[in-house]
Amino acid sequence: MVPEINLLPKRERQKSNSILVLVISLILILTILVLFFIQYLTVKRDIETLTADEIYSTAERDDLTQVVTDLKVSGQGDLQTSVTFAERVSYPVSPLLIEVNALLEPHTYLRQYEFVERSIHISVDVETMKSLSLFVDKLLISDYFSDIKVESVTNFELSNSEENTEKKYEIIPRYSAILNLDIDQTYLENGGITP
């Protein structure tokens, strides 16, 4: 038998393994450092954004606090001021509605009404334009109203779901008018009596 002789040193092989481990460790450390740097930049940008948002929110809060303070100061008034305001704006509405209903032509219907500070907006349905003109003439003569404005007039057809489709009749459209009635404040305040 031939003896086996190994003349190569064992340490060199270990050095190559340790160099490989060192290189892998360096790459790993550099990767971790790059990730930390990227995370640092992201957090820094987020902090700047949040700081700007905080400054904006603080300024907005201060503005809203000032508005609330102004409203509290301006909203405070005495009882006499409130009563004066209510008396200036309020007026009896029953005589006005009674007058409008009394002046309606036959087959004319008051659909809706809305009171504003110095006038009434009404919506009426009439059969003919003549009925509408007679109604407006009566309103102009009334002492309760100082001016009448016809805002719009539209026509519509009444629909009958049980209508026989074989017989067709000529359907005369009805008219819907929106009127603005300006209230004569002095006549109304005197209880319907001319001063």
Backbone as a chain_set.jsonl record, in Angstrom:
{"seq": "MVPEINLLPKRERQKSNSILVLVISLILILTILVLFFIQYLTVKRDIETLTADEIYSTAERDDLTQVVTDLKVSGQGDLQTSVTFAERVSYPVSPLLIEVNALLEPHTYLRQYEFVERSIHISVDVETMKSLSLFVDKLLISDYFSDIKVESVTNFELSNSEENTEKKYEIIPRYSAILNLDIDQTYLENGGITP", "coords": {"N": [[0.769, -1.163, 0.0], [0.219, 2.186, -0.628], [1.275, 4.974, 1.013], [-0.774, 7.735, 1.937], [-0.166, 11.005, 1.307], [-0.505, 14.226, 2.278], [0.349, 17.287, 1.351], [-0.556, 19.845, 1.418], [-1.468, 22.768, 3.213], [-3.931, 22.947, 5.803], [-5.034, 25.263, 6.652], [-5.4, 27.233, 4.66], [-7.665, 26.57, 3.256], [-9.616, 27.071, 5.13], [-9.329, 29.811, 5.308], [-10.354, 30.723, 2.865], [-13.012, 30.088, 3.179], [-13.645, 31.746, 5.321], [-13.246, 34.242, 4.15], [-15.304, 34.285, 2.294], [-17.504, 34.25, 4.044], [-17.055, 36.695, 5.269], [-17.397, 38.501, 3.131], [-20.09, 38.054, 2.469], [-21.215, 38.863, 4.871], [-20.499, 41.597, 4.87], [-21.976, 42.487, 2.636], [-24.542, 42.018, 3.558], [-24.619, 43.738, 5.778], [-24.28, 46.22, 4.491], [-26.641, 46.255, 2.982], [-28.561, 46.344, 5.018], [-27.872, 48.831, 6.146], [-28.498, 50.542, 3.977], [-31.278, 50.113, 3.821], [-32.01, 51.141, 6.342], [-31.309, 53.831, 5.901], [-33.061, 54.55, 3.833], [-35.467, 54.204, 5.206], [-35.104, 56.175, 7.139], [-35.171, 58.523, 5.562], [-37.812, 58.39, 4.619], [-39.312, 58.564, 7.004], [-38.484, 61.08, 7.846], [-39.576, 62.717, 5.821], [-42.295, 62.217, 6.303], [-42.548, 63.319, 8.855], [-42.104, 66.03, 8.283], [-44.359, 66.557, 6.686], [-46.44, 66.044, 8.517], [-45.885, 68.013, 10.398], [-46.381, 70.332, 8.918], [-49.139, 69.938, 8.46], [-50.015, 70.078, 11.107], [-49.469, 72.75, 11.739], [-51.205, 74.023, 9.95], [-53.69, 73.033, 10.875], [-53.738, 74.099, 13.446], [-53.825, 76.846, 12.882], [-56.299, 76.933, 11.578], [-57.977, 76.106, 13.666], [-57.637, 78.277, 15.409], [-58.782, 80.31, 13.852], [-61.458, 79.416, 13.696], [-62.133, 79.441, 16.393], [-62.036, 82.173, 16.857], [-64.159, 82.982, 15.217], [-66.332, 81.743, 16.52], [-66.203, 83.085, 18.969], [-66.748, 85.703, 18.094], [-69.371, 85.311, 17.177], [-70.66, 84.657, 19.562], [-70.4, 87.047, 20.976], [-71.695, 88.887, 19.257], [-74.204, 87.74, 19.135], [-75.403, 88.15, 21.518], [-77.967, 89.854, 23.075], [-80.423, 92.14, 24.296], [-83.661, 91.623, 25.804], [-85.532, 93.459, 24.901], [-84.581, 94.225, 22.369], [-84.912, 91.831, 20.978], [-87.71, 91.535, 21.086], [-88.515, 93.798, 19.653], [-87.465, 93.199, 17.14], [-88.968, 90.876, 16.515], [-91.561, 91.959, 16.45], [-91.293, 93.696, 14.318], [-90.875, 92.018, 12.132], [-92.934, 90.119, 12.227], [-96.376, 89.496, 11.315], [-99.978, 89.419, 11.114], [-101.296, 86.527, 9.602], [-103.645, 85.272, 8.966], [-105.797, 87.063, 8.045], [-104.81, 87.621, 5.512], [-104.771, 85.13, 4.155], [-107.502, 84.552, 4.247], [-108.476, 86.626, 2.662], [-107.255, 86.033, 0.153], [-108.419, 83.516, -0.405], [-111.103, 84.303, -0.538], [-111.146, 85.802, -2.842], [-110.731, 84.04, -4.891], [-111.552, 82.663, -8.048], [-114.368, 80.743, -9.338], [-113.759, 77.251, -9.568], [-111.062, 77.527, -9.284], [-108.059, 76.863, -7.703], [-106.173, 77.069, -4.774], [-102.999, 76.013, -4.466], [-100.511, 76.027, -3.058], [-98.783, 78.025, -0.605], [-96.466, 80.506, 0.518], [-95.028, 82.368, 3.017], [-93.035, 85.213, 3.084], [-90.821, 87.852, 4.184], [-92.068, 90.398, 3.468], [-94.005, 89.684, 1.634], [-96.146, 87.326, -0.155], [-95.845, 84.19, -1.631], [-97.688, 82.477, -3.916], [-99.247, 79.563, -5.325], [-101.483, 78.778, -7.813], [-104.133, 76.9, -9.368], [-105.864, 77.198, -12.346], [-108.708, 77.201, -14.593], [-108.958, 78.597, -17.019], [-107.243, 81.165, -18.876], [-108.581, 83.535, -18.657], [-109.862, 83.313, -16.191], [-107.64, 83.456, -14.565], [-106.751, 86.088, -15.117], [-108.933, 87.564, -14.127], [-108.768, 86.88, -11.427], [-106.268, 88.023, -10.756], [-106.897, 90.712, -11.23], [-108.789, 91.145, -9.186], [-107.137, 90.781, -6.972], [-105.42, 92.97, -7.289], [-107.156, 95.063, -6.758], [-107.694, 94.652, -4.115], [-107.23, 95.806, -0.76], [-105.313, 94.74, 0.883], [-103.044, 94.086, -0.502], [-100.259, 95.503, -2.119], [-98.945, 95.245, -4.55], [-98.963, 93.032, -7.351], [-97.387, 90.324, -8.796], [-97.057, 88.254, -11.556], [-95.338, 85.465, -11.66], [-94.889, 83.059, -13.16], [-96.596, 81.133, -15.665], [-97.874, 78.064, -16.391], [-99.003, 75.308, -18.382], [-100.912, 72.304, -17.881], [-102.023, 68.933, -18.291], [-104.841, 67.169, -17.19], [-104.708, 63.886, -16.092], [-106.366, 60.847, -16.682], [-106.583, 57.736, -15.485], [-108.408, 55.751, -16.055], [-109.299, 56.16, -18.562], [-110.937, 55.638, -21.637], [-109.418, 54.165, -24.324], [-110.366, 53.939, -26.89], [-112.146, 55.994, -27.45], [-111.396, 59.239, -28.056], [-111.149, 62.306, -26.629], [-111.068, 65.834, -26.934], [-108.856, 67.363, -24.83], [-108.892, 69.977, -22.649], [-106.345, 71.969, -21.494], [-105.349, 72.718, -18.113], [-104.214, 75.534, -16.173], [-101.366, 76.452, -14.339], [-100.335, 78.816, -12.09], [-97.854, 80.945, -10.728], [-97.721, 83.327, -8.292], [-96.644, 86.449, -6.931], [-97.359, 88.207, -4.163], [-97.266, 91.364, -2.943], [-97.369, 92.654, 0.285], [-99.471, 95.099, 1.747], [-98.292, 96.769, 4.212], [-99.024, 98.763, 6.091], [-101.837, 98.846, 5.965], [-102.421, 96.271, 6.833], [-101.323, 96.294, 9.415], [-103.027, 98.08, 10.651], [-105.234, 96.611, 11.118], [-106.85, 95.984, 8.938], [-108.043, 98.323, 8.192], [-108.279, 101.372, 6.485], [-106.026, 103.95, 7.121]], "CA": [[0.0, 0.0, 0.0], [0.94, 3.45, -0.779], [0.779, 5.89, 2.028], [-1.359, 8.973, 1.415], [0.543, 12.139, 1.884], [-1.143, 15.485, 1.917], [1.311, 18.311, 1.653], [-1.218, 21.158, 1.443], [-1.877, 23.145, 4.562], [-5.371, 22.969, 6.03], [-5.457, 26.617, 6.999], [-5.791, 28.002, 3.475], [-9.042, 26.249, 2.963], [-10.414, 27.774, 6.113], [-9.273, 31.226, 4.971], [-11.273, 30.991, 1.765], [-14.352, 30.061, 3.771], [-13.812, 32.935, 6.148], [-13.375, 35.39, 3.232], [-16.665, 34.213, 1.764], [-18.383, 34.669, 5.131], [-16.812, 38.127, 5.459], [-18.02, 39.221, 2.015], [-21.541, 37.947, 2.659], [-21.546, 39.713, 6.028], [-20.41, 42.994, 4.427], [-23.126, 42.766, 1.764], [-25.706, 42.048, 4.433], [-24.541, 44.972, 6.583], [-24.544, 47.345, 3.587], [-28.074, 46.222, 2.657], [-29.279, 46.832, 6.209], [-27.626, 50.276, 6.244], [-29.279, 51.212, 2.924], [-32.681, 50.073, 4.248], [-32.165, 52.121, 7.418], [-31.225, 55.163, 5.309], [-34.329, 54.782, 3.136], [-36.479, 54.375, 6.257], [-34.847, 57.481, 7.751], [-35.67, 59.556, 4.648], [-39.273, 58.303, 4.608], [-39.809, 59.089, 8.284], [-38.211, 62.513, 7.858], [-40.579, 63.342, 4.961], [-43.572, 62.127, 7.009], [-42.512, 64.293, 9.955], [-42.29, 67.364, 7.706], [-45.763, 66.662, 6.271], [-47.271, 66.15, 9.714], [-45.637, 69.329, 11.001], [-47.139, 71.311, 8.12], [-50.557, 69.722, 8.762], [-50.274, 70.573, 12.46], [-49.495, 74.218, 11.681], [-52.451, 74.396, 9.273], [-54.814, 72.732, 11.769], [-53.702, 75.065, 14.543], [-54.308, 78.117, 12.351], [-57.732, 76.785, 11.329], [-58.634, 76.089, 14.968], [-57.643, 79.645, 15.916], [-59.774, 81.064, 13.085], [-62.803, 78.991, 14.107], [-62.344, 79.941, 17.755], [-62.33, 83.601, 16.721], [-65.513, 83.098, 14.658], [-67.27, 81.394, 17.591], [-66.178, 84.196, 19.924], [-67.475, 86.822, 17.478], [-70.793, 84.985, 17.164], [-71.175, 84.755, 20.935], [-70.477, 88.459, 21.355], [-72.718, 89.575, 18.466], [-75.496, 87.098, 19.36], [-75.977, 88.556, 22.797], [-78.798, 91.043, 22.99], [-81.373, 92.183, 25.387], [-85.007, 91.169, 25.499], [-86.237, 94.503, 24.153], [-84.141, 94.134, 20.976], [-85.555, 90.646, 20.405], [-89.132, 91.82, 20.915], [-88.62, 94.768, 18.566], [-87.225, 92.476, 15.893], [-90.11, 90.004, 16.259], [-92.703, 92.798, 16.064], [-91.027, 94.292, 13.006], [-90.963, 90.991, 11.095], [-94.18, 89.34, 12.274], [-97.637, 90.124, 10.956], [-101.037, 88.403, 11.114], [-101.405, 85.908, 8.28], [-105.011, 84.797, 8.731], [-106.566, 87.932, 7.137], [-104.284, 87.517, 4.144], [-105.267, 83.889, 3.555], [-108.95, 84.701, 4.072], [-108.668, 87.508, 1.51], [-106.901, 85.309, -1.068], [-109.452, 82.5, -0.644], [-112.359, 84.968, -0.899], [-111.031, 86.36, -4.186], [-110.546, 82.968, -5.885], [-112.626, 82.433, -9.014], [-114.876, 79.365, -9.289], [-112.892, 76.222, -10.159], [-109.674, 77.944, -9.114], [-107.608, 76.205, -6.482], [-104.913, 77.51, -4.175], [-102.224, 74.791, -4.239], [-99.561, 76.212, -1.957], [-98.424, 79.41, -0.312], [-95.261, 80.661, 1.331], [-94.888, 83.726, 3.515], [-91.697, 85.766, 3.283], [-90.884, 88.999, 5.089], [-93.039, 91.423, 3.071], [-94.843, 89.23, 0.524], [-96.611, 85.942, -0.153], [-95.725, 83.478, -2.906], [-98.764, 81.492, -3.987], [-99.396, 78.776, -6.545], [-102.902, 78.503, -8.03], [-104.528, 76.191, -10.579], [-107.058, 77.819, -12.932], [-109.155, 76.511, -15.801], [-108.69, 79.399, -18.219], [-106.426, 82.361, -18.66], [-109.509, 84.579, -18.246], [-110.023, 83.169, -14.737], [-106.415, 83.971, -13.949], [-106.72, 87.554, -15.2], [-109.93, 88.091, -13.194], [-108.213, 86.712, -10.081], [-105.221, 89.037, -10.58], [-107.579, 92.014, -11.108], [-109.36, 91.239, -7.829], [-106.029, 90.969, -6.031], [-104.922, 94.342, -7.429], [-108.132, 95.961, -6.131], [-107.697, 94.394, -2.677], [-106.434, 96.739, 0.038], [-104.273, 94.019, 1.601], [-101.856, 93.884, -1.348], [-99.841, 96.72, -2.817], [-98.518, 94.923, -5.912], [-99.094, 91.628, -7.714], [-96.508, 89.938, -9.91], [-97.244, 86.896, -12.046], [-93.98, 84.952, -11.895], [-94.908, 82.115, -14.282], [-97.848, 80.439, -15.97], [-97.61, 76.845, -17.165], [-100.212, 74.508, -18.548], [-100.761, 70.877, -17.645], [-103.222, 68.186, -18.626], [-105.277, 66.22, -16.18], [-104.658, 62.528, -16.631], [-107.363, 59.946, -16.13], [-106.049, 56.409, -15.745], [-109.472, 54.879, -16.527], [-109.753, 56.718, -19.828], [-111.147, 54.664, -22.705], [-108.484, 54.498, -25.397], [-111.05, 53.954, -28.176], [-112.732, 57.316, -27.633], [-110.455, 60.291, -27.685], [-111.775, 63.607, -26.56], [-110.112, 66.933, -26.849], [-108.682, 67.725, -23.425], [-108.485, 71.365, -22.483], [-105.379, 71.98, -20.386], [-105.491, 73.663, -17.007], [-103.036, 76.376, -16.026], [-100.834, 76.631, -12.997], [-99.662, 80.118, -12.048], [-97.145, 81.31, -9.496], [-97.898, 84.768, -8.085], [-95.966, 87.073, -5.797], [-98.247, 89.25, -3.662], [-96.62, 92.264, -1.979], [-98.333, 92.989, 1.342], [-99.569, 96.491, 2.187], [-98.005, 96.597, 5.631], [-99.766, 99.702, 6.948], [-103.233, 98.401, 6.007], [-102.477, 95.054, 7.652], [-101.037, 96.663, 10.813], [-104.192, 98.794, 11.196], [-106.322, 95.654, 11.288], [-107.728, 95.959, 7.768], [-108.741, 99.603, 8.086], [-107.438, 102.386, 5.87], [-105.82, 105.027, 8.098]], "C": [[0.831, 1.256, 0.0], [0.397, 4.409, 0.288], [0.266, 7.187, 1.383], [-0.724, 10.144, 2.134], [-0.126, 13.409, 1.36], [-0.208, 16.597, 2.342], [0.698, 19.721, 1.717], [-1.641, 21.517, 2.864], [-3.406, 23.262, 4.674], [-5.879, 24.385, 6.29], [-5.93, 27.419, 5.792], [-7.236, 27.746, 3.118], [-9.966, 26.97, 3.947], [-10.421, 29.272, 5.819], [-10.245, 31.552, 3.845], [-12.719, 30.962, 2.254], [-14.601, 31.311, 4.603], [-13.92, 34.189, 5.281], [-14.78, 35.431, 2.65], [-17.692, 34.672, 2.826], [-18.257, 36.176, 5.367], [-17.501, 38.942, 4.363], [-19.549, 39.185, 2.152], [-21.982, 38.828, 3.819], [-21.513, 41.186, 5.638], [-21.607, 43.372, 3.547], [-24.398, 42.89, 2.602], [-25.747, 43.341, 5.256], [-24.837, 46.187, 5.714], [-26.028, 47.41, 3.202], [-28.897, 46.754, 3.824], [-29.088, 48.332, 6.365], [-28.426, 51.057, 5.195], [-30.76, 51.227, 3.299], [-32.955, 51.055, 5.379], [-32.147, 53.552, 6.877], [-32.535, 55.508, 4.582], [-35.455, 55.009, 4.15], [-36.334, 55.735, 6.928], [-35.4, 58.598, 6.867], [-37.207, 59.565, 4.614], [-39.869, 58.898, 5.876], [-39.6, 60.6, 8.352], [-39.241, 63.263, 7.006], [-41.953, 63.32, 5.636], [-43.647, 63.135, 8.151], [-42.726, 65.701, 9.422], [-43.74, 67.575, 7.279], [-46.671, 66.834, 7.482], [-47.085, 67.488, 10.42], [-46.409, 70.407, 10.251], [-48.634, 71.174, 8.374], [-50.921, 70.25, 10.145], [-50.352, 72.095, 12.473], [-50.791, 74.69, 11.041], [-53.653, 74.176, 10.183], [-54.877, 73.711, 12.934], [-54.231, 76.42, 14.075], [-55.811, 78.063, 12.098], [-58.511, 76.778, 12.642], [-58.714, 77.496, 15.554], [-58.679, 80.496, 15.184], [-61.193, 80.705, 13.52], [-63.126, 79.442, 15.521], [-62.705, 81.42, 17.719], [-63.746, 83.809, 16.182], [-66.553, 82.795, 15.732], [-67.334, 82.515, 18.616], [-66.949, 85.384, 19.374], [-68.979, 86.564, 17.468], [-71.4, 85.095, 18.556], [-71.359, 86.201, 21.336], [-71.593, 89.151, 20.586], [-74.104, 88.994, 18.701], [-76.15, 87.515, 20.659], [-76.758, 89.85, 22.617], [-79.777, 91.025, 24.138], [-82.758, 91.783, 24.895], [-85.751, 92.196, 24.649], [-85.845, 94.47, 22.671], [-84.803, 92.954, 20.285], [-87.035, 90.897, 20.15], [-89.348, 92.793, 19.766], [-88.434, 94.089, 17.224], [-88.426, 91.597, 15.542], [-91.335, 90.805, 15.832], [-92.522, 93.395, 14.68], [-91.248, 93.274, 11.89], [-92.328, 90.314, 11.078], [-95.375, 90.187, 11.862], [-98.71, 89.034, 10.942], [-101.229, 87.852, 9.699], [-102.83, 85.463, 7.967], [-105.811, 85.731, 7.821], [-106.09, 87.839, 5.685], [-104.795, 86.258, 3.448], [-106.775, 83.943, 3.324], [-109.242, 85.552, 2.839], [-108.363, 86.783, 0.197], [-107.972, 84.27, -1.398], [-110.776, 83.13, -1.075], [-112.319, 85.47, -2.34], [-110.858, 85.296, -5.271], [-111.78, 82.845, -6.77], [-113.165, 81.011, -8.843], [-113.942, 78.425, -10.066], [-111.426, 76.665, -10.201], [-109.233, 77.442, -7.752], [-106.261, 76.754, -6.037], [-104.128, 76.259, -3.796], [-101.237, 74.928, -3.08], [-99.266, 77.694, -1.784], [-97.2, 79.407, 0.593], [-95.145, 82.127, 1.723], [-93.41, 84.073, 3.624], [-91.878, 87.082, 4.02], [-91.972, 90.003, 4.714], [-93.947, 90.98, 1.926], [-95.258, 87.775, 0.74], [-96.385, 85.385, -1.556], [-96.819, 82.417, -2.91], [-98.725, 80.772, -5.336], [-100.862, 78.405, -6.668], [-103.084, 77.732, -9.328], [-105.828, 76.811, -11.062], [-107.43, 77.057, -14.19], [-108.813, 77.278, -17.061], [-107.814, 80.588, -17.854], [-107.315, 83.532, -18.221], [-109.729, 84.523, -16.738], [-108.809, 83.716, -14.006], [-106.385, 85.487, -13.98], [-107.751, 88.184, -14.269], [-109.433, 87.991, -11.751], [-107.148, 87.767, -9.793], [-105.849, 90.415, -10.445], [-108.165, 92.198, -9.71], [-108.264, 91.448, -6.78], [-105.478, 92.388, -6.09], [-105.863, 95.349, -6.756], [-108.108, 95.813, -4.615], [-106.777, 95.364, -1.946], [-105.276, 96.055, 0.76], [-102.967, 93.929, 0.803], [-101.545, 95.155, -2.12], [-99.417, 96.445, -4.257], [-98.628, 93.418, -6.117], [-98.184, 91.371, -8.901], [-96.815, 88.494, -10.283], [-95.855, 86.386, -12.441], [-93.941, 84.015, -13.096], [-96.294, 81.521, -14.43], [-97.482, 79.242, -16.834], [-98.914, 76.076, -17.307], [-99.895, 73.048, -18.28], [-102.076, 70.21, -17.978], [-103.565, 67.251, -17.482], [-105.253, 64.833, -16.793], [-105.689, 61.675, -15.918], [-106.923, 58.538, -16.482], [-107.112, 55.464, -16.284], [-110.026, 55.332, -17.874], [-109.862, 55.612, -20.883], [-110.274, 55.069, -23.887], [-109.166, 54.542, -26.759], [-111.639, 55.329, -28.463], [-111.727, 58.35, -27.164], [-111.186, 61.624, -27.754], [-110.69, 64.664, -26.509], [-110.056, 67.385, -25.39], [-108.177, 69.153, -23.369], [-107.537, 71.429, -21.299], [-105.767, 72.997, -19.314], [-104.182, 74.431, -16.884], [-102.647, 76.453, -14.56], [-100.017, 77.922, -13.004], [-99.002, 80.31, -10.688], [-97.182, 82.829, -9.397], [-97.113, 85.219, -6.862], [-96.819, 88.261, -5.373], [-97.497, 90.086, -2.629], [-97.673, 92.77, -0.996], [-98.287, 94.487, 1.626], [-99.471, 96.479, 3.707], [-98.832, 97.524, 6.513], [-101.236, 99.295, 7.053], [-103.37, 97.178, 6.917], [-102.247, 95.391, 9.125], [-102.221, 97.383, 11.457], [-105.401, 97.88, 11.309], [-107.299, 95.641, 10.135], [-108.53, 97.231, 7.601], [-107.793, 100.614, 7.467], [-107.276, 103.555, 6.84], [-106.23, 106.379, 7.551]], "O": [[1.936, 1.349, 0.534], [-0.812, 4.601, 0.414], [0.828, 7.662, 0.396], [-0.739, 10.257, 3.36], [-0.278, 13.609, 0.155], [0.006, 16.827, 3.532], [1.397, 20.681, 2.043], [-2.114, 20.665, 3.617], [-4.073, 23.643, 3.713], [-7.074, 24.644, 6.146], [-6.831, 28.243, 5.947], [-7.945, 28.666, 2.71], [-11.034, 27.433, 3.544], [-11.429, 29.936, 6.061], [-10.902, 32.592, 3.894], [-13.551, 31.737, 1.783], [-15.7, 31.864, 4.566], [-14.632, 35.122, 5.655], [-15.375, 36.502, 2.53], [-18.633, 35.4, 2.51], [-19.252, 36.848, 5.636], [-18.122, 39.966, 4.65], [-20.21, 40.206, 1.963], [-23.028, 39.473, 3.742], [-22.398, 41.948, 6.028], [-22.18, 44.451, 3.699], [-25.224, 43.772, 2.367], [-26.803, 43.955, 5.403], [-25.56, 47.089, 6.137], [-26.599, 48.496, 3.108], [-29.831, 47.531, 3.624], [-30.041, 49.042, 6.685], [-28.971, 52.118, 5.497], [-31.431, 52.242, 3.116], [-33.988, 51.724, 5.393], [-32.903, 54.397, 7.356], [-33.048, 56.62, 4.705], [-36.29, 55.895, 3.974], [-37.333, 56.378, 7.25], [-36.034, 59.525, 7.372], [-37.822, 60.63, 4.584], [-40.834, 59.658, 5.811], [-40.458, 61.32, 8.865], [-39.729, 64.319, 7.411], [-42.698, 64.296, 5.551], [-44.696, 63.735, 8.385], [-43.449, 66.489, 10.032], [-44.294, 68.654, 7.487], [-47.57, 67.675, 7.472], [-48.037, 68.031, 10.979], [-47.016, 71.287, 10.862], [-49.333, 72.18, 8.493], [-52.003, 70.804, 10.338], [-51.211, 72.667, 13.146], [-51.412, 75.64, 11.518], [-54.538, 75.028, 10.259], [-55.965, 74.105, 13.356], [-54.997, 77.068, 14.788], [-56.522, 79.031, 12.37], [-59.585, 77.374, 12.728], [-59.735, 77.872, 16.129], [-59.373, 81.305, 15.801], [-62.033, 81.587, 13.694], [-64.27, 79.787, 15.817], [-63.577, 81.869, 18.463], [-64.457, 84.706, 16.635], [-67.549, 83.51, 15.847], [-68.42, 82.859, 19.084], [-67.721, 86.01, 20.1], [-69.771, 87.473, 17.716], [-72.525, 85.571, 18.712], [-72.358, 86.552, 21.965], [-72.361, 89.917, 21.169], [-75.097, 89.689, 18.486], [-77.334, 87.254, 20.872], [-76.246, 90.822, 22.062], [-79.931, 90.03, 24.847], [-82.979, 91.628, 23.694], [-86.522, 91.822, 23.765], [-86.7, 94.668, 21.808], [-85.213, 93.063, 19.129], [-87.556, 90.511, 19.104], [-90.281, 92.62, 18.981], [-89.165, 94.371, 16.275], [-88.856, 91.576, 14.389], [-92.073, 90.376, 14.945], [-93.496, 93.578, 13.949], [-91.751, 93.624, 10.823], [-92.827, 89.969, 10.007], [-95.392, 91.406, 12.03], [-98.392, 87.856, 10.776], [-101.312, 88.607, 8.73], [-103.176, 85.296, 6.798], [-106.457, 85.246, 6.893], [-106.883, 87.964, 4.752], [-105.204, 86.31, 2.288], [-107.268, 83.434, 2.318], [-110.146, 85.241, 2.064], [-109.122, 86.901, -0.766], [-108.388, 84.158, -2.551], [-111.497, 82.554, -1.89], [-113.36, 85.553, -2.99], [-110.842, 85.628, -6.457], [-112.912, 82.914, -6.29], [-112.488, 80.163, -8.262], [-113.408, 78.797, -11.111], [-110.657, 76.223, -11.055], [-109.954, 77.584, -6.765], [-105.332, 76.882, -6.835], [-104.541, 75.519, -2.903], [-101.143, 74.045, -2.228], [-99.471, 78.501, -2.691], [-96.936, 78.452, 1.323], [-95.162, 83.013, 0.869], [-92.627, 83.312, 4.193], [-92.99, 87.398, 4.441], [-92.734, 90.42, 5.587], [-94.599, 91.82, 1.305], [-94.802, 87.098, 1.661], [-96.701, 86.041, -2.548], [-96.873, 81.564, -2.024], [-98.24, 81.301, -6.336], [-101.434, 77.799, -5.762], [-102.304, 77.88, -10.268], [-106.784, 76.939, -10.296], [-106.604, 76.363, -14.783], [-108.419, 76.683, -18.064], [-107.672, 80.955, -16.688], [-106.86, 84.419, -17.498], [-109.778, 85.561, -16.078], [-108.933, 84.357, -12.962], [-106.033, 86.117, -12.983], [-107.483, 89.23, -13.678], [-109.648, 88.9, -10.949], [-107.125, 88.342, -8.705], [-105.391, 91.217, -9.631], [-108.052, 93.272, -9.119], [-108.445, 92.199, -5.822], [-105.107, 92.952, -5.06], [-105.411, 96.372, -6.242], [-108.464, 96.75, -3.9], [-105.698, 95.705, -2.43], [-104.348, 96.73, 1.205], [-101.902, 93.718, 1.383], [-102.427, 95.795, -2.692], [-99.522, 97.332, -5.103], [-98.418, 92.631, -5.194], [-98.207, 92.107, -9.887], [-96.831, 87.614, -9.421], [-95.279, 86.829, -13.434], [-93.072, 84.146, -13.957], [-97.059, 81.418, -13.47], [-96.856, 79.392, -17.884], [-99.809, 76.178, -16.468], [-98.755, 72.609, -18.431], [-103.127, 70.85, -17.952], [-102.689, 66.623, -16.887], [-105.736, 64.639, -17.908], [-105.861, 61.77, -14.702], [-106.893, 58.178, -17.659], [-106.77, 54.464, -16.915], [-111.116, 54.917, -18.269], [-108.981, 54.76, -20.997], [-110.381, 56.187, -24.39], [-108.618, 55.119, -27.698], [-111.628, 55.777, -29.609], [-111.272, 58.33, -26.02], [-111.752, 62.007, -28.778], [-109.557, 64.413, -26.097], [-111.073, 67.742, -24.795], [-107.158, 69.49, -23.972], [-107.888, 70.986, -20.205], [-106.426, 73.999, -19.59], [-103.16, 74.017, -17.431], [-103.496, 76.509, -13.669], [-99.117, 78.093, -13.826], [-99.522, 79.895, -9.653], [-96.731, 83.531, -10.302], [-96.942, 84.475, -5.897], [-96.984, 89.214, -6.135], [-97.134, 89.585, -1.564], [-98.732, 93.252, -1.397], [-97.212, 95.076, 1.734], [-100.452, 96.212, 4.4], [-99.295, 97.111, 7.576], [-101.821, 99.393, 8.132], [-104.33, 97.072, 7.68], [-102.912, 94.828, 9.995], [-102.403, 97.307, 12.672], [-106.502, 98.359, 11.577], [-108.471, 95.319, 10.329], [-109.574, 97.232, 6.95], [-106.635, 100.711, 7.871], [-108.268, 104.095, 7.33], [-106.118, 107.387, 8.249]]}, "num_chains": 1, "name": "protein.A"}
